[in-house]
PDB file of C-alpha atoms in Angstrom:
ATOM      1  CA  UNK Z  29     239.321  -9.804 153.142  1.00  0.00           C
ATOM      2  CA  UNK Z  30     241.204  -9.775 156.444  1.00  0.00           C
ATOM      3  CA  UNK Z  31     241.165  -6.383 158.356  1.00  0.00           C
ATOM      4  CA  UNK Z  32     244.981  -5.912 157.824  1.00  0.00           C
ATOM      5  CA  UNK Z  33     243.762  -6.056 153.748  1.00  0.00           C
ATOM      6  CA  UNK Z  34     241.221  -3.710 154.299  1.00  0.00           C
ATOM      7  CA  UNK Z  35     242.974  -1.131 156.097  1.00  0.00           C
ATOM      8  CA  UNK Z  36     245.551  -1.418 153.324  1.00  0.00           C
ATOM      9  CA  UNK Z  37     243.421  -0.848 150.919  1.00  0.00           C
ATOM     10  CA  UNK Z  38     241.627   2.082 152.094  1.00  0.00           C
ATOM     11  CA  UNK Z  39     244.412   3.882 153.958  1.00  0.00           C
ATOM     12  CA  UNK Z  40     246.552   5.555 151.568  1.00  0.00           C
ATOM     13  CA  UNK Z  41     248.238   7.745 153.996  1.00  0.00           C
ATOM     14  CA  UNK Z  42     250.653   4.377 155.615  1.00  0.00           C
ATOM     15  CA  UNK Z  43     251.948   3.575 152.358  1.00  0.00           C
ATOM     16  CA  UNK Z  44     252.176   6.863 150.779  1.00  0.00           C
ATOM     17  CA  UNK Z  45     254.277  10.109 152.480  1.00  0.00           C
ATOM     18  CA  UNK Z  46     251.064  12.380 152.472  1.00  0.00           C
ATOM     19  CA  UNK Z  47     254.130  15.137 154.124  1.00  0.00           C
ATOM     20  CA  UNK Z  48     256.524  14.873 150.716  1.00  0.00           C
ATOM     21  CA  UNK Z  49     255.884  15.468 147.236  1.00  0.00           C
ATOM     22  CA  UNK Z  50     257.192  14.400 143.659  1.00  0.00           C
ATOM     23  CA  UNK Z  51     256.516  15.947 140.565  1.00  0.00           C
ATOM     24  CA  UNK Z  52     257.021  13.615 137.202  1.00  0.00           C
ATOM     25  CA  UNK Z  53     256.632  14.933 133.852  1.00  0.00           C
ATOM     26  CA  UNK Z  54     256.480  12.588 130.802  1.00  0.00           C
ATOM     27  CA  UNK Z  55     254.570  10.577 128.456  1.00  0.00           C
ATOM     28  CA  UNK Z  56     251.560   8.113 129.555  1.00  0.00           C
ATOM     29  CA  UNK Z  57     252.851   4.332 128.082  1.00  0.00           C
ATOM     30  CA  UNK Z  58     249.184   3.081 129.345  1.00  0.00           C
ATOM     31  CA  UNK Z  59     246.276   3.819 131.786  1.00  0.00           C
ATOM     32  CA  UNK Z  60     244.160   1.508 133.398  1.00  0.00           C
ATOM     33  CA  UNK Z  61     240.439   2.478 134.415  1.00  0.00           C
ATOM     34  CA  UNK Z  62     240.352  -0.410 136.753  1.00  0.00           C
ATOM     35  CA  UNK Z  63     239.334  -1.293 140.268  1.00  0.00           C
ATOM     36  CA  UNK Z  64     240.633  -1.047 143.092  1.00  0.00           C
ATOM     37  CA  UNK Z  65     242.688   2.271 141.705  1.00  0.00           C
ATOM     38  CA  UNK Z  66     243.107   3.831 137.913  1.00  0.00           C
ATOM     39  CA  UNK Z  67     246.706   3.940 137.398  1.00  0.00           C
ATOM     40  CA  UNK Z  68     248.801   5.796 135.391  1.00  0.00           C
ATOM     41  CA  UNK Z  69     252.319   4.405 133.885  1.00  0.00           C
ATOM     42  CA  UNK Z  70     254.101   7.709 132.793  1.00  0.00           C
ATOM     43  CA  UNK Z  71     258.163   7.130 131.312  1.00  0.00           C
ATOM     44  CA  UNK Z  72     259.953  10.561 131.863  1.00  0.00           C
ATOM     45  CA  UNK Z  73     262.339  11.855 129.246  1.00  0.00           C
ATOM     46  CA  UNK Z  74     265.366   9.747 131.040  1.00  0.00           C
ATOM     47  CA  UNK Z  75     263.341   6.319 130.434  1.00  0.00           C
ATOM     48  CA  UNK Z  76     262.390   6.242 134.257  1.00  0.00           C
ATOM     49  CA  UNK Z  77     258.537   4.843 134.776  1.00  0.00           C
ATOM     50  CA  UNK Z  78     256.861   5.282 137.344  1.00  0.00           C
ATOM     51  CA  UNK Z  79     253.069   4.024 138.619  1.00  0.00           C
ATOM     52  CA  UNK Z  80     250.564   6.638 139.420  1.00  0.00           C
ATOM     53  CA  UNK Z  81     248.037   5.420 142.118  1.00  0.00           C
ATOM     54  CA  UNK Z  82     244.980   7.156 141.175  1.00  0.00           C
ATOM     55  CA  UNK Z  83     241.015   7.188 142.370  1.00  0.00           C
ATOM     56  CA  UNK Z  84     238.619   4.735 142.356  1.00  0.00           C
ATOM     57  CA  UNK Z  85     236.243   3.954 139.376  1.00  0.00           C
ATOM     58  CA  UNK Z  86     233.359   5.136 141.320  1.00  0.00           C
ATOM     59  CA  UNK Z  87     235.035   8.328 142.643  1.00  0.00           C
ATOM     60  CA  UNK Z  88     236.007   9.226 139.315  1.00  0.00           C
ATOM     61  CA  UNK Z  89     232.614   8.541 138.146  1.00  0.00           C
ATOM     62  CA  UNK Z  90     231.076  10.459 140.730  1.00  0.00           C
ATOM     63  CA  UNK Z  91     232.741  12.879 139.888  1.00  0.00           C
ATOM     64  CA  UNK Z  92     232.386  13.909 136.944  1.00  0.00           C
ATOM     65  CA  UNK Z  93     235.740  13.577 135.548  1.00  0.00           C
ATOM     66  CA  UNK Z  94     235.813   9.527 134.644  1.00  0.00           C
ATOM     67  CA  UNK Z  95     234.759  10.388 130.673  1.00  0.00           C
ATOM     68  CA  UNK Z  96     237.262  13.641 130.479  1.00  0.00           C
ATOM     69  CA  UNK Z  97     240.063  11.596 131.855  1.00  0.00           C
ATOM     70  CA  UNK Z  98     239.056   8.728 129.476  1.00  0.00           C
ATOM     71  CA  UNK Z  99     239.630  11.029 125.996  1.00  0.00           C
ATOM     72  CA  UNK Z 100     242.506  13.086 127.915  1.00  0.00           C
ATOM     73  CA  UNK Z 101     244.776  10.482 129.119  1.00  0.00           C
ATOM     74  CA  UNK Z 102     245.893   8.234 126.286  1.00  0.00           C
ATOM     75  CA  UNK Z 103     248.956   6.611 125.293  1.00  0.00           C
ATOM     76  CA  UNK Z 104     251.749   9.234 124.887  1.00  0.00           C
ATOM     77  CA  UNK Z 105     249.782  12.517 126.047  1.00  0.00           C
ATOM     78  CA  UNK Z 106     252.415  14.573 128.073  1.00  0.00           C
ATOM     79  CA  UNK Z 107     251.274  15.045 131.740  1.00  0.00           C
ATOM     80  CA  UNK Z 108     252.823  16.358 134.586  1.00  0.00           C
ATOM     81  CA  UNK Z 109     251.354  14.855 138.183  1.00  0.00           C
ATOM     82  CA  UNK Z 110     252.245  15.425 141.450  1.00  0.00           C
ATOM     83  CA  UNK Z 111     251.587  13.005 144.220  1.00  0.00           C
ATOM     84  CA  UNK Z 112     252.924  11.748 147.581  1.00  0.00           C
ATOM     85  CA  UNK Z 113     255.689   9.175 147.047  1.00  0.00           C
ATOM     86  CA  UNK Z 114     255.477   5.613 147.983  1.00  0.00           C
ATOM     87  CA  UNK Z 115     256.922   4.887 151.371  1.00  0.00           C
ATOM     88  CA  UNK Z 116     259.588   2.007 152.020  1.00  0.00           C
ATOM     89  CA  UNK Z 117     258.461  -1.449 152.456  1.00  0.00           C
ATOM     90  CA  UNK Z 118     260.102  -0.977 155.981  1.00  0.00           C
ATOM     91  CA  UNK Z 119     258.095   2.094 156.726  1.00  0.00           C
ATOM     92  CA  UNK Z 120     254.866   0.560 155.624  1.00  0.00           C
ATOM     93  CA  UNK Z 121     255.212  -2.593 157.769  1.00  0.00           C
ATOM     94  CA  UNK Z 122     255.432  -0.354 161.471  1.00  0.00           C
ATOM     95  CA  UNK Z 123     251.872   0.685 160.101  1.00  0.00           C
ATOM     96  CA  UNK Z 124     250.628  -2.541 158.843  1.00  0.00           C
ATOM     97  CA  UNK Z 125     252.918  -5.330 160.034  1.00  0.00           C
ATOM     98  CA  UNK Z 126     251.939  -7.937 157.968  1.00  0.00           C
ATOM     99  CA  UNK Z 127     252.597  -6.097 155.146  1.00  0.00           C
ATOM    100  CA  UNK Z 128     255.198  -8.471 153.314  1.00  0.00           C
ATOM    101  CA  UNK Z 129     255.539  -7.210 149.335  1.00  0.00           C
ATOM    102  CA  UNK Z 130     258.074  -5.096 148.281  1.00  0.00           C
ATOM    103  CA  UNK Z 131     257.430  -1.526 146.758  1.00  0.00           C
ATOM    104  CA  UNK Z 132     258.465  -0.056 144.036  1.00  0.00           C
ATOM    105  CA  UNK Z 133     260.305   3.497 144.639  1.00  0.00           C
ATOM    106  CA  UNK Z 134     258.629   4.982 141.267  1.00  0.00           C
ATOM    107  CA  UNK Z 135     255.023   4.796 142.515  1.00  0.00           C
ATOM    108  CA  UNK Z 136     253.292   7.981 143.939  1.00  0.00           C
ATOM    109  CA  UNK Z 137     249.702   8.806 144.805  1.00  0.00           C
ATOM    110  CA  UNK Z 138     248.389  11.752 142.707  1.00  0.00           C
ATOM    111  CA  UNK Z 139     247.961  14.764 144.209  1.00  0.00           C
ATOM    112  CA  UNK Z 140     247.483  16.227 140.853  1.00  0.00           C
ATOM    113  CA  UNK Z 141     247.225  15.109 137.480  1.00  0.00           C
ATOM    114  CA  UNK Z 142     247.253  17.832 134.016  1.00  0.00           C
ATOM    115  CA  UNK Z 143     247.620  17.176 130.671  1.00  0.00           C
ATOM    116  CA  UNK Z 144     250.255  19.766 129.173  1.00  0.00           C
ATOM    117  CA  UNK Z 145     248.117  21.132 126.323  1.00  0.00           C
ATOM    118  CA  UNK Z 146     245.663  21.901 129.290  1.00  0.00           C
ATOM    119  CA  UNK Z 147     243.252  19.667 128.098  1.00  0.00           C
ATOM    120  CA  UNK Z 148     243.038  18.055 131.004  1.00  0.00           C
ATOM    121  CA  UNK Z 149     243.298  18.944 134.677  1.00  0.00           C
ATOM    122  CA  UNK Z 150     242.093  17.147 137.544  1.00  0.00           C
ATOM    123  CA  UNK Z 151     243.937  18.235 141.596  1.00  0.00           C
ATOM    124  CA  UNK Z 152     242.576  16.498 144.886  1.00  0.00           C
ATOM    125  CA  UNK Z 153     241.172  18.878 147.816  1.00  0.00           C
ATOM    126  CA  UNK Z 154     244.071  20.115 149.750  1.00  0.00           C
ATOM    127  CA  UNK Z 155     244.748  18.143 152.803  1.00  0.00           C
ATOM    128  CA  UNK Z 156     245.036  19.035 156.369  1.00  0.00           C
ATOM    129  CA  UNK Z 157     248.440  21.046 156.809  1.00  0.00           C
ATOM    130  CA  UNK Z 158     248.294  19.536 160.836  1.00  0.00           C
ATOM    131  CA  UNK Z 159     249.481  16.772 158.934  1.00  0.00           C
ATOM    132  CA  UNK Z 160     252.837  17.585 158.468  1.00  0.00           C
ATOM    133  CA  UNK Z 161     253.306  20.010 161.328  1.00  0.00           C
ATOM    134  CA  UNK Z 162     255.989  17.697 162.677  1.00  0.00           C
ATOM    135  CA  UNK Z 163     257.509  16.416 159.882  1.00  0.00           C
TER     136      UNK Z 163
END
């Protein structure tokens, strides 16, 4: 893994607008409890789908909510999540220049994820609000 990779991987805030926030309501199509992120695909009412970046195996694991999630989050359980939207390919590549996919715009970074029955609800710590003093 070249450094470049690695801060990619682990550096969620220059690919993701940590200072904005989405909130997308619909049904899950599929979830995948995989490494390097669980992901979400949720289609919205309009037919719209959009990828939710989630945790890690191991921080899900850890914990505590990996098994809850796992009988929660099935195909076609409404959710609502909130996360940080996916920044443009442009915007990623000052922060990581060699950086050369393409992004899709319907990808966010949960910030929060809740089943609507309230079966399920899962919200990361809040974040620094220095973060976004500028923005």
């Amino acid at each position: 893994m070249t450094a470049s990779s690695a801060l990619a991987h682990h550096s969620h805030v220059y690919f993701y607008d940590q200072c904005k926030s989405v909130t997308i309501e619909g049904g899950i199509d599929s979830v995948q409890f995989t490494d390097p992120h669980a992901k979400l695909v949720i289609r919205l009412d309009d037919g719209t789908t959009y990828t939710v970046d989630w945790m890690t195996l191991n921080n899900l694991r850890r914990n505590g909510i990996l098994e809850p999630a796992k009988k929660a989050l099935t195909s076609g359980a409404r959710v609502s999540v909130m996360g940080a939207p996916i920044r443009t390919a442009a915007e990623i590549r000052r922060y990581v220049p060699d950086f050369t996919r393409e992004v899709s715009p319907t990808t966010v970074d949960a910030t929060l994820v809740r089943v609507m029955d309230d079966s399920f609800r899962w919200a990361r710590p809040p974040q620094n609000p220095d973060l976004c003093k500028d923005k």
